[in-house]
mmCIF file of C-alpha atoms in Angstrom:
data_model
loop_
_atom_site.group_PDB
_atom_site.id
_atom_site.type_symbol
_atom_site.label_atom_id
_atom_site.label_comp_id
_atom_site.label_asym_id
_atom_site.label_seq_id
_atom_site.Cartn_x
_atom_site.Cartn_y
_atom_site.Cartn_z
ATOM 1 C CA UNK A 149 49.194 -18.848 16.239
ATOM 2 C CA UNK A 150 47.878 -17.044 19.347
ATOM 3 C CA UNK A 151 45.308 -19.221 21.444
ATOM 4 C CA UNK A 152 41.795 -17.622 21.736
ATOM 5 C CA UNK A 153 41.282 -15.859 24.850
ATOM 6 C CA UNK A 154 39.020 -17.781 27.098
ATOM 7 C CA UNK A 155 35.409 -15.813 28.131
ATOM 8 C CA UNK A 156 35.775 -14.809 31.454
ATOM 9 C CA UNK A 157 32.470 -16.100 33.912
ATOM 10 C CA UNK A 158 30.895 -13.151 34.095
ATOM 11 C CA UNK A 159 31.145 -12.471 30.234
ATOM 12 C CA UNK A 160 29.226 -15.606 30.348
ATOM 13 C CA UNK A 161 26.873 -15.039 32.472
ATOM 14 C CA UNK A 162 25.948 -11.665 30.340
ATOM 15 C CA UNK A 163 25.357 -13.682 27.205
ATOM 16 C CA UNK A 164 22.987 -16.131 28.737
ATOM 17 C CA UNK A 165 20.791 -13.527 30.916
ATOM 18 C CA UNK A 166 20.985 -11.412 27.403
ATOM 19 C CA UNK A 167 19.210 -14.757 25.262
ATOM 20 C CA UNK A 168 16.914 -15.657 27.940
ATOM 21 C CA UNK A 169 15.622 -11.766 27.905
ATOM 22 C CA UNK A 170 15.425 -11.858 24.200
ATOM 23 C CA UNK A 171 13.861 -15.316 24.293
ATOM 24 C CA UNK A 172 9.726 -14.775 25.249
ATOM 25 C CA UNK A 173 9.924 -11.902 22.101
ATOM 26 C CA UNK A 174 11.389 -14.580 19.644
ATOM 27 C CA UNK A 175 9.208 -16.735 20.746
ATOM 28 C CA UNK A 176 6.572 -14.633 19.898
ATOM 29 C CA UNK A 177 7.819 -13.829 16.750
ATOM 30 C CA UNK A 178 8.229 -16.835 16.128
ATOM 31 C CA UNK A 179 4.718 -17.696 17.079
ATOM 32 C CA UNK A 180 2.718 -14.474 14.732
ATOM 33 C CA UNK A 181 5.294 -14.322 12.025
ATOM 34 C CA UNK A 182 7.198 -17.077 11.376
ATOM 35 C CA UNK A 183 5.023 -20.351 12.351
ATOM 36 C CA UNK A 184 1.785 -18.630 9.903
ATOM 37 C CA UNK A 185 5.025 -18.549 7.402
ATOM 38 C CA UNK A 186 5.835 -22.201 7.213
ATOM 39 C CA UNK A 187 2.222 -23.667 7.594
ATOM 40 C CA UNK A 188 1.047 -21.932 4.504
ATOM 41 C CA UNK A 189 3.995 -22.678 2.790
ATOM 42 C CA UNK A 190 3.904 -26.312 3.275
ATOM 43 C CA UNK A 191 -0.151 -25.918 2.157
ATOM 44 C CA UNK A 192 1.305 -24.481 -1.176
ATOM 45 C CA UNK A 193 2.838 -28.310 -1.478
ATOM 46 C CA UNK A 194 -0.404 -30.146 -0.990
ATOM 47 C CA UNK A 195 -3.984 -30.900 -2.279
ATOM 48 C CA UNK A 196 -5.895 -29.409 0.354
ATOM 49 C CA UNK A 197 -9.483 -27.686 -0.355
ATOM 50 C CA UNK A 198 -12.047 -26.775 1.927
ATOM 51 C CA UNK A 199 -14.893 -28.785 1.184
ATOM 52 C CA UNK A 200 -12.620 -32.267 1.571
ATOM 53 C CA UNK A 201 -10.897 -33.114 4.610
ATOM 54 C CA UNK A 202 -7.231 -34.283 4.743
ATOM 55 C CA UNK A 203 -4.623 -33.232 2.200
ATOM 56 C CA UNK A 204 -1.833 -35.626 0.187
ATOM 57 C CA UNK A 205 1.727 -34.014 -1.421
ATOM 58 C CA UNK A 206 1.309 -32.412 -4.041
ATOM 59 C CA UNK A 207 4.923 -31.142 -4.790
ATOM 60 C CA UNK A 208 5.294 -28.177 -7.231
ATOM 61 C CA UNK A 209 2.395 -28.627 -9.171
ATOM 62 C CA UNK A 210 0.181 -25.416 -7.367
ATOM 63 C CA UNK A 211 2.887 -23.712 -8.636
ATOM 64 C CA UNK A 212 3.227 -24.909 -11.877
ATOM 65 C CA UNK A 213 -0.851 -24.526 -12.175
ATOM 66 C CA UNK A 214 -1.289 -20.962 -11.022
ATOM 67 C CA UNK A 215 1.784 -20.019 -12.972
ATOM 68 C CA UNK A 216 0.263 -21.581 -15.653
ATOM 69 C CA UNK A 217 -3.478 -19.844 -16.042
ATOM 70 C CA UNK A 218 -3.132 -16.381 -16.127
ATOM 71 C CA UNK A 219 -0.677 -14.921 -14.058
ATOM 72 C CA UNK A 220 1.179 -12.731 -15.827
ATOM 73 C CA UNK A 221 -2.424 -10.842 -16.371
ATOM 74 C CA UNK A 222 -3.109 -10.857 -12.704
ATOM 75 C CA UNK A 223 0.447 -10.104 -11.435
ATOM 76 C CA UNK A 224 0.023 -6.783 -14.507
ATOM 77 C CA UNK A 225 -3.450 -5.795 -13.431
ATOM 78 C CA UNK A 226 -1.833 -5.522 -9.484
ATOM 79 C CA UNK A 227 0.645 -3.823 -10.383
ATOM 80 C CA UNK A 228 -1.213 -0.992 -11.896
ATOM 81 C CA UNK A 229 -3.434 -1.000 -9.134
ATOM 82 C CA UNK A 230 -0.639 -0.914 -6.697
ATOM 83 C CA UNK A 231 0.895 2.350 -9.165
ATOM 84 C CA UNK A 232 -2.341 4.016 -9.612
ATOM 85 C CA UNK A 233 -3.705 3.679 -5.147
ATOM 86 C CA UNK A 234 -0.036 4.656 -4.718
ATOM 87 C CA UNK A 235 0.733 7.838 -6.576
ATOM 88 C CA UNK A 236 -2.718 9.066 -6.538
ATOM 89 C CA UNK A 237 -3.171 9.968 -3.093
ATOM 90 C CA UNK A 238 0.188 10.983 -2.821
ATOM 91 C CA UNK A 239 0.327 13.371 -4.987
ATOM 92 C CA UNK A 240 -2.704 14.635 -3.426
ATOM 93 C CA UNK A 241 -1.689 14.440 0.197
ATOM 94 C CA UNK A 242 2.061 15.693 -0.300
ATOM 95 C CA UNK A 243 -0.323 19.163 -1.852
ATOM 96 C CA UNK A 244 -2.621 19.030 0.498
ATOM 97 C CA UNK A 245 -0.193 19.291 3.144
ATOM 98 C CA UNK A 246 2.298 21.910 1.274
ATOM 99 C CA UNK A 247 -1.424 23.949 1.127
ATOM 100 C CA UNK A 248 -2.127 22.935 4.911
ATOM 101 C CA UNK A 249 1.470 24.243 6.123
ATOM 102 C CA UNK A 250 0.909 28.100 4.708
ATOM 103 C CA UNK A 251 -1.024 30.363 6.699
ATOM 104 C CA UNK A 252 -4.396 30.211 4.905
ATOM 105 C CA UNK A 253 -7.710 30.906 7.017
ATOM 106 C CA UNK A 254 -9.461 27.892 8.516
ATOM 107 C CA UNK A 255 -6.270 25.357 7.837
ATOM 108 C CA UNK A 256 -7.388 23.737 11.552
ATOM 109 C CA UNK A 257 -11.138 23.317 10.516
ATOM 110 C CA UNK A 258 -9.769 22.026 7.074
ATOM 111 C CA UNK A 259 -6.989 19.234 8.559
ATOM 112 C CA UNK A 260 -10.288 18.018 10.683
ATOM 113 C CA UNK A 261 -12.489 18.308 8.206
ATOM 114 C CA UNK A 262 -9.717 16.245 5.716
ATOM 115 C CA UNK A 263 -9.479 13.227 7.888
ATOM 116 C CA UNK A 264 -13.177 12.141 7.863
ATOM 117 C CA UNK A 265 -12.327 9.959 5.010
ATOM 118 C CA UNK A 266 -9.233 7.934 6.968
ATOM 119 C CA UNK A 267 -11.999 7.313 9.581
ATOM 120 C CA UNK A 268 -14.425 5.556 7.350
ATOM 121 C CA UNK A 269 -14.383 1.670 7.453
ATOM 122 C CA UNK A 270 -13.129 0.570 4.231
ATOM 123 C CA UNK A 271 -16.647 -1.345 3.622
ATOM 124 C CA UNK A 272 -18.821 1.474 3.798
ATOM 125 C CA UNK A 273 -16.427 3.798 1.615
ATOM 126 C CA UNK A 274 -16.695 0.863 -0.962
ATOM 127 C CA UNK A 275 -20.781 0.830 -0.639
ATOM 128 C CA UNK A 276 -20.671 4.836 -0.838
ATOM 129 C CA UNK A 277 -18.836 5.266 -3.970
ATOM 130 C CA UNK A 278 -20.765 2.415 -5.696
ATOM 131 C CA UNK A 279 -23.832 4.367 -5.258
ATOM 132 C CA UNK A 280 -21.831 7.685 -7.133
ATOM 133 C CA UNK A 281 -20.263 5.684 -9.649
ATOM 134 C CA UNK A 282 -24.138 3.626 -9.961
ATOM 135 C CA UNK A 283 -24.714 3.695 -13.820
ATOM 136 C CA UNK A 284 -28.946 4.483 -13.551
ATOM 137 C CA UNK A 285 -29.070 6.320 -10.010
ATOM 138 C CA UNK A 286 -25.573 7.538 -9.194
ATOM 139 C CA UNK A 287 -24.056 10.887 -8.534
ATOM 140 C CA UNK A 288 -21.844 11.009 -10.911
ATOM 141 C CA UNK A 289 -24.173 10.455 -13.958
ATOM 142 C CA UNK A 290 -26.986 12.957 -12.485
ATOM 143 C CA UNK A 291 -24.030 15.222 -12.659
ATOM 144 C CA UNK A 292 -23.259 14.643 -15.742
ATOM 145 C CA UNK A 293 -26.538 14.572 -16.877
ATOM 146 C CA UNK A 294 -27.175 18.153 -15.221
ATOM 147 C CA UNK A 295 -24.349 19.079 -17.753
ATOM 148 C CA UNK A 296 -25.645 17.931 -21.246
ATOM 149 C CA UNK A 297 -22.998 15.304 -21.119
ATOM 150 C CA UNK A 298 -24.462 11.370 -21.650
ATOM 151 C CA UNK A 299 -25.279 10.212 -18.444
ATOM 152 C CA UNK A 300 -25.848 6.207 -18.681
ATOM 153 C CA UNK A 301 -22.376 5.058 -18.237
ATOM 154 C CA UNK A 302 -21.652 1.833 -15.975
ATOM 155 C CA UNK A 303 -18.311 2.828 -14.446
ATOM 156 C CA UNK A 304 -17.736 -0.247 -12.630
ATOM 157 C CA UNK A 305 -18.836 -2.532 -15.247
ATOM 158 C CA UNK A 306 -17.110 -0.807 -18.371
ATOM 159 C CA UNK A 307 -13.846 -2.603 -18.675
ATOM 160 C CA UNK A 308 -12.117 0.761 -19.793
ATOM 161 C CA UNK A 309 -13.390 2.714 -16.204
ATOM 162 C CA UNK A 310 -13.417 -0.343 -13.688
ATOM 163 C CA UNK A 311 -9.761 0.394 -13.033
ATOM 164 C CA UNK A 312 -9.950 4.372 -12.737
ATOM 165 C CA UNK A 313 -12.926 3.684 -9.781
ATOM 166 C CA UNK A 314 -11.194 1.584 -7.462
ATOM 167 C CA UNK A 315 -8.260 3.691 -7.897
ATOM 168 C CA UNK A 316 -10.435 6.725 -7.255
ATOM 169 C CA UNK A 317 -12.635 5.044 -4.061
ATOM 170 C CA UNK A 318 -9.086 4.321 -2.437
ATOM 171 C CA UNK A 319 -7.443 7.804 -3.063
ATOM 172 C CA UNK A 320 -9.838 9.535 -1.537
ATOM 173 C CA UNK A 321 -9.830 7.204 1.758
ATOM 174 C CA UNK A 322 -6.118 6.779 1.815
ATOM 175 C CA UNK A 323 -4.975 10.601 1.078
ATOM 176 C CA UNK A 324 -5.956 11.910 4.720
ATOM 177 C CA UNK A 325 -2.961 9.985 6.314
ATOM 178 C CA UNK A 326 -0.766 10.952 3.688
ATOM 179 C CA UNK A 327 -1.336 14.349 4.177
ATOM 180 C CA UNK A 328 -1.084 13.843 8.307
ATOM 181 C CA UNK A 329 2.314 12.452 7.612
ATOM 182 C CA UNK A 330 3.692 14.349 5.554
ATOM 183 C CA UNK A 331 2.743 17.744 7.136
ATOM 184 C CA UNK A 332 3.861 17.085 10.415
ATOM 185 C CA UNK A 333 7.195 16.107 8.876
ATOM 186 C CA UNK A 334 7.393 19.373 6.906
ATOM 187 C CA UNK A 335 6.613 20.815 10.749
ATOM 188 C CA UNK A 336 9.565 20.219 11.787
ATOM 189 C CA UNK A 337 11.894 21.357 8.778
ATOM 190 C CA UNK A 338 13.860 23.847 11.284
ATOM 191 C CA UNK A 339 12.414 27.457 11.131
ATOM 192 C CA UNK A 340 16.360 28.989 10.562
ATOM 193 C CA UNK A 341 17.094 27.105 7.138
ATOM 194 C CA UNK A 342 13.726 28.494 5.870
ATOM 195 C CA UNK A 343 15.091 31.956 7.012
ATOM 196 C CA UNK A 344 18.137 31.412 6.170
ATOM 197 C CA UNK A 345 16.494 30.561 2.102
ATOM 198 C CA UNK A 346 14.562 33.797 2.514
ATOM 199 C CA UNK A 347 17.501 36.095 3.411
ATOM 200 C CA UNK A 348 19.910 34.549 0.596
ATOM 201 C CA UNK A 349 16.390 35.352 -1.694
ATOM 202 C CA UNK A 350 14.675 32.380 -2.288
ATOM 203 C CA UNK A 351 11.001 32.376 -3.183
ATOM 204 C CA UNK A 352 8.353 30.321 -1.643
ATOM 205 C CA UNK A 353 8.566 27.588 -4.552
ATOM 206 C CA UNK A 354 12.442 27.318 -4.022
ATOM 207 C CA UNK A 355 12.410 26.906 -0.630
ATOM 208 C CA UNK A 356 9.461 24.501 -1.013
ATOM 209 C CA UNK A 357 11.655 22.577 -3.722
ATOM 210 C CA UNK A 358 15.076 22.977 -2.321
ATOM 211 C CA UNK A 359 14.850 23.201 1.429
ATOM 212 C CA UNK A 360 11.508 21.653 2.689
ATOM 213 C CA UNK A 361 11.295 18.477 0.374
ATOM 214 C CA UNK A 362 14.520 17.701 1.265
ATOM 215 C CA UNK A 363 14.272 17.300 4.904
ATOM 216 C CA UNK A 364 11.180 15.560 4.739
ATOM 217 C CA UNK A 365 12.553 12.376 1.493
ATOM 218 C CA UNK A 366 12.515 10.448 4.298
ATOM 219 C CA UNK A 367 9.286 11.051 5.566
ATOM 220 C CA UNK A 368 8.408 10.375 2.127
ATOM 221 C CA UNK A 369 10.018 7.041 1.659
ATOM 222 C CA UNK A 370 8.475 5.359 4.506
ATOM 223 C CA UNK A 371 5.173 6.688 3.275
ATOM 224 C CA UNK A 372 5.807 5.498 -0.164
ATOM 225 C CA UNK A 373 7.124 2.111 1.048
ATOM 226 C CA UNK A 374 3.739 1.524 3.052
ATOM 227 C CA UNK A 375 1.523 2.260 0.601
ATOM 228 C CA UNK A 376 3.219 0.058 -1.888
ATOM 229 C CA UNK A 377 2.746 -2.979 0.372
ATOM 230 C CA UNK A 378 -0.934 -2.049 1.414
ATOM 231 C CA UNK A 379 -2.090 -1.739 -1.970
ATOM 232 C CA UNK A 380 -0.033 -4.705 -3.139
ATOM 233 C CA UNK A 381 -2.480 -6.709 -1.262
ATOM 234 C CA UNK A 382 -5.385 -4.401 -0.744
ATOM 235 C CA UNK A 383 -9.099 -6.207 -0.822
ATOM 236 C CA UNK A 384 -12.494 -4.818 0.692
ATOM 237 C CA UNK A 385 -12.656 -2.111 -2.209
ATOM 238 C CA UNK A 386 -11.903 -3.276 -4.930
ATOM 239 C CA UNK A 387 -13.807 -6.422 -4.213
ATOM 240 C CA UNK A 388 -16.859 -4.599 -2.927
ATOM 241 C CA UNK A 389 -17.057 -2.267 -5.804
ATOM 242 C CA UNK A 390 -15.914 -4.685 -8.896
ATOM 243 C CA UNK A 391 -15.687 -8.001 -7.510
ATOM 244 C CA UNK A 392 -12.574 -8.353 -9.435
ATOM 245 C CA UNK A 393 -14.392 -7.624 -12.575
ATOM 246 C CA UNK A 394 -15.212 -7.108 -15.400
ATOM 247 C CA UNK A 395 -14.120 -9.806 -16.652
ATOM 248 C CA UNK A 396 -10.715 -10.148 -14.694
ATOM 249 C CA UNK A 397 -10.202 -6.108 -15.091
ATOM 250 C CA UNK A 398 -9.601 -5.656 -11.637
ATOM 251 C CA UNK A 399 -8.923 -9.082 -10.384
ATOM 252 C CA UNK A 400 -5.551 -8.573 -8.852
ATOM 253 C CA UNK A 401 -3.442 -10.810 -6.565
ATOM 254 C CA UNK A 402 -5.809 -10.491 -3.486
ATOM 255 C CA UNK A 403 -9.189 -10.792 -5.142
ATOM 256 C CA UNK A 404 -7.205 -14.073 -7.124
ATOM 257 C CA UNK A 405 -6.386 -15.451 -3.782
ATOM 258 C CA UNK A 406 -9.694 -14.504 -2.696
ATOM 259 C CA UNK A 407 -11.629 -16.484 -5.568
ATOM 260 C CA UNK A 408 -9.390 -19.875 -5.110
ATOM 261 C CA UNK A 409 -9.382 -19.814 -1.731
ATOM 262 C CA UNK A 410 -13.472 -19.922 -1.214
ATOM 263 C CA UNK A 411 -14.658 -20.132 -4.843
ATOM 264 C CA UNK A 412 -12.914 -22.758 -6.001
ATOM 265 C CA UNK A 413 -12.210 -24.132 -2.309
ATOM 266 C CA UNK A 414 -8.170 -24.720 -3.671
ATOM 267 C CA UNK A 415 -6.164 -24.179 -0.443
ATOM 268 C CA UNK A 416 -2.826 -25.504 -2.041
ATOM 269 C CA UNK A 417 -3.613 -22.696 -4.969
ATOM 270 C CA UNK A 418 -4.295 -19.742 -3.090
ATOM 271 C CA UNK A 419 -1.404 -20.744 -0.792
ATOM 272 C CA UNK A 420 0.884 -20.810 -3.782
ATOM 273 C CA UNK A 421 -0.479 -17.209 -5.156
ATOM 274 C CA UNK A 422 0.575 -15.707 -1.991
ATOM 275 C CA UNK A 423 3.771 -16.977 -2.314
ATOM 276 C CA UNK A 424 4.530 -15.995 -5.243
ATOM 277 C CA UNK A 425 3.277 -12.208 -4.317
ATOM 278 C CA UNK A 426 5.166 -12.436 -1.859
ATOM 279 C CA UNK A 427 8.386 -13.246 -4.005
ATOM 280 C CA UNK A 428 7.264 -10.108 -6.286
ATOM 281 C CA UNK A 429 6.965 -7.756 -3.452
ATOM 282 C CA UNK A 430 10.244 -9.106 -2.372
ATOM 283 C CA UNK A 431 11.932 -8.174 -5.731
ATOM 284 C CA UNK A 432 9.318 -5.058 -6.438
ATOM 285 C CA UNK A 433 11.249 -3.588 -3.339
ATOM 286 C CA UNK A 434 14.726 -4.546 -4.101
ATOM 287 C CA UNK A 435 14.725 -2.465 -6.961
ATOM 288 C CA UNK A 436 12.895 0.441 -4.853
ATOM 289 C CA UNK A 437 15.519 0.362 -2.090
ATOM 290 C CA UNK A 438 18.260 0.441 -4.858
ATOM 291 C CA UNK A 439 16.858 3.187 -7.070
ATOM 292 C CA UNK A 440 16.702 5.088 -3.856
ATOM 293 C CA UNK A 441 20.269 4.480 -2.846
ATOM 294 C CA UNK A 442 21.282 5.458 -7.112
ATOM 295 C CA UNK A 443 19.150 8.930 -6.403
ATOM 296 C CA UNK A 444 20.959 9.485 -2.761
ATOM 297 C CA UNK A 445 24.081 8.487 -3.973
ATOM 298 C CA UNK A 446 23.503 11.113 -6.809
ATOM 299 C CA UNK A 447 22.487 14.001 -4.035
ATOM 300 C CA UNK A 448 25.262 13.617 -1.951
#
């Protein structure tokens, strides 16, 4: 059996300057990321509550209780939040910026004119579009009205149209980066394979489909990624417009958090929720990351 080759001092010497470099950013990681981590994890496995000071062990039983009152409905209504503020604006954005990347008249007016809505604090979007979706003053019911159609309906507080205006207040602030994104990856798809489509005789569509899309999946992962964990845990607008309601319509993860937290003043709870969110975003991308490898695997 050979003998291990001893490090040679100055091999040494490498290692150690290399930790003690890398040291003040774990440190700080450490500090932001991980510390945050472990404190509320060890409130998940106590009685603690804002109103009382001092907190006793309390084991598994958060757990147990917020697995045990409704959280199947809560984890279902996030989840089709998270689908609908994720695919919406997407769709629209990806579109937007195909439209944006022809040579129409006025595209630099419109890109400028498309990003006042990413500028607007998510607060006041939330205000504005309660005063459209209002059910005696709004927008959208003079509109309707205007049309012969009935014109009394309380979107927000209709259990069947809560949903569809939360999802509809965050598309149209979340779209504008979306579109940024994505058309200044489809910017730099190189100008010889789209020549190179057009010579071999290849329409617009087809080189849209085959050649631009392509070279920007990437692009498009990331984006898709990022708006998955935003809306996962997304707040001001659905609690502004809905307060989670009605009824727990719209009461996802967040606003659940949100409602132990500082209505019910359960720290060990809404430590506990987040957990357990953060086990299903966890597993929600797992299965992300390996469809995506199944559909490159399938491309190559």
């Amino acid at each position: 059996m050979a003998s291990p080759v001893p490090r040679s001092p100055r091999a040494l010497s490498n290692g150690v300057v290399a930790v003690l470099l890398l040291l003040p950013g774990l440190g700080l990681l450490g500090l932001v990321s991980v510390y945050p981590l472990i404190a509320s994890f060890l409130t998940s496995l106590s009685n603690e509550s804002l109103v009382q000071p001092g907190r006793t062990f309390a084991g598994w039983a958060n757990y147990a209780a917020v697995l045990d009152s409704g959280f199947v409905d809560t984890v279902w209504t996030t989840l089709v939040f998270t689908t609908g503020a994720t695919l919406t604006p997407f769709v629209v954005g990806l579109a937007l910026a195909l439209l944006l990347d022809m040579r129409i008249p006025g595209r630099n007016a419109l890109r400028g004119l498309m990003l006042l809505p990413w500028v607007i604090p998510g607060v006041v979007v939330s205000f504005l579009w309660s005063w459209i979706f209002n059910s005696n003053y709004g927008l959208l019911n003079q509109v309707l009205g205007s049309l012969g159609l009935p014109a009394d309906h309380s979107w927000t507080g209709d259990v069947s149209t809560a949903m569809l205006t939360v999802i509809v207040a965050k598309t149209w602030t979340t779209f504008p980066w979306v579109m940024v994104t994505l058309l200044a990856a489809l910017k730099s798809v190189p100008l010889e394979m789209l020549e190179a489509a057009q010579i071999d005789g290849a329409t617009r569509w087809q080189r849209t489909w085959r050649v631009k899309l392509p070279q920007v999946r990437g692009v498009m992962l990331v984006v898709g990624m990022l708006e998955i964990i935003y809306n996962f845990q997304h707040f001001d607008i659905i609690y502004v417009l809905t307060g989670g309601g009605p009824g727990k319509a719209t009461s996802t993860l967040a606003i659940r958090i949100y409602d132990e937290a500082f209505r019910g003043f359960d720290l060990g709870r809404a430590a506990a929720l987040g957990f357990c969110g953060l086990v299903l975003l966890a597993a929600l991308f797992t299965v992300y990351r390996w469809l995506d490898r199944r559909v490159e695997g399938q491309n190559a």
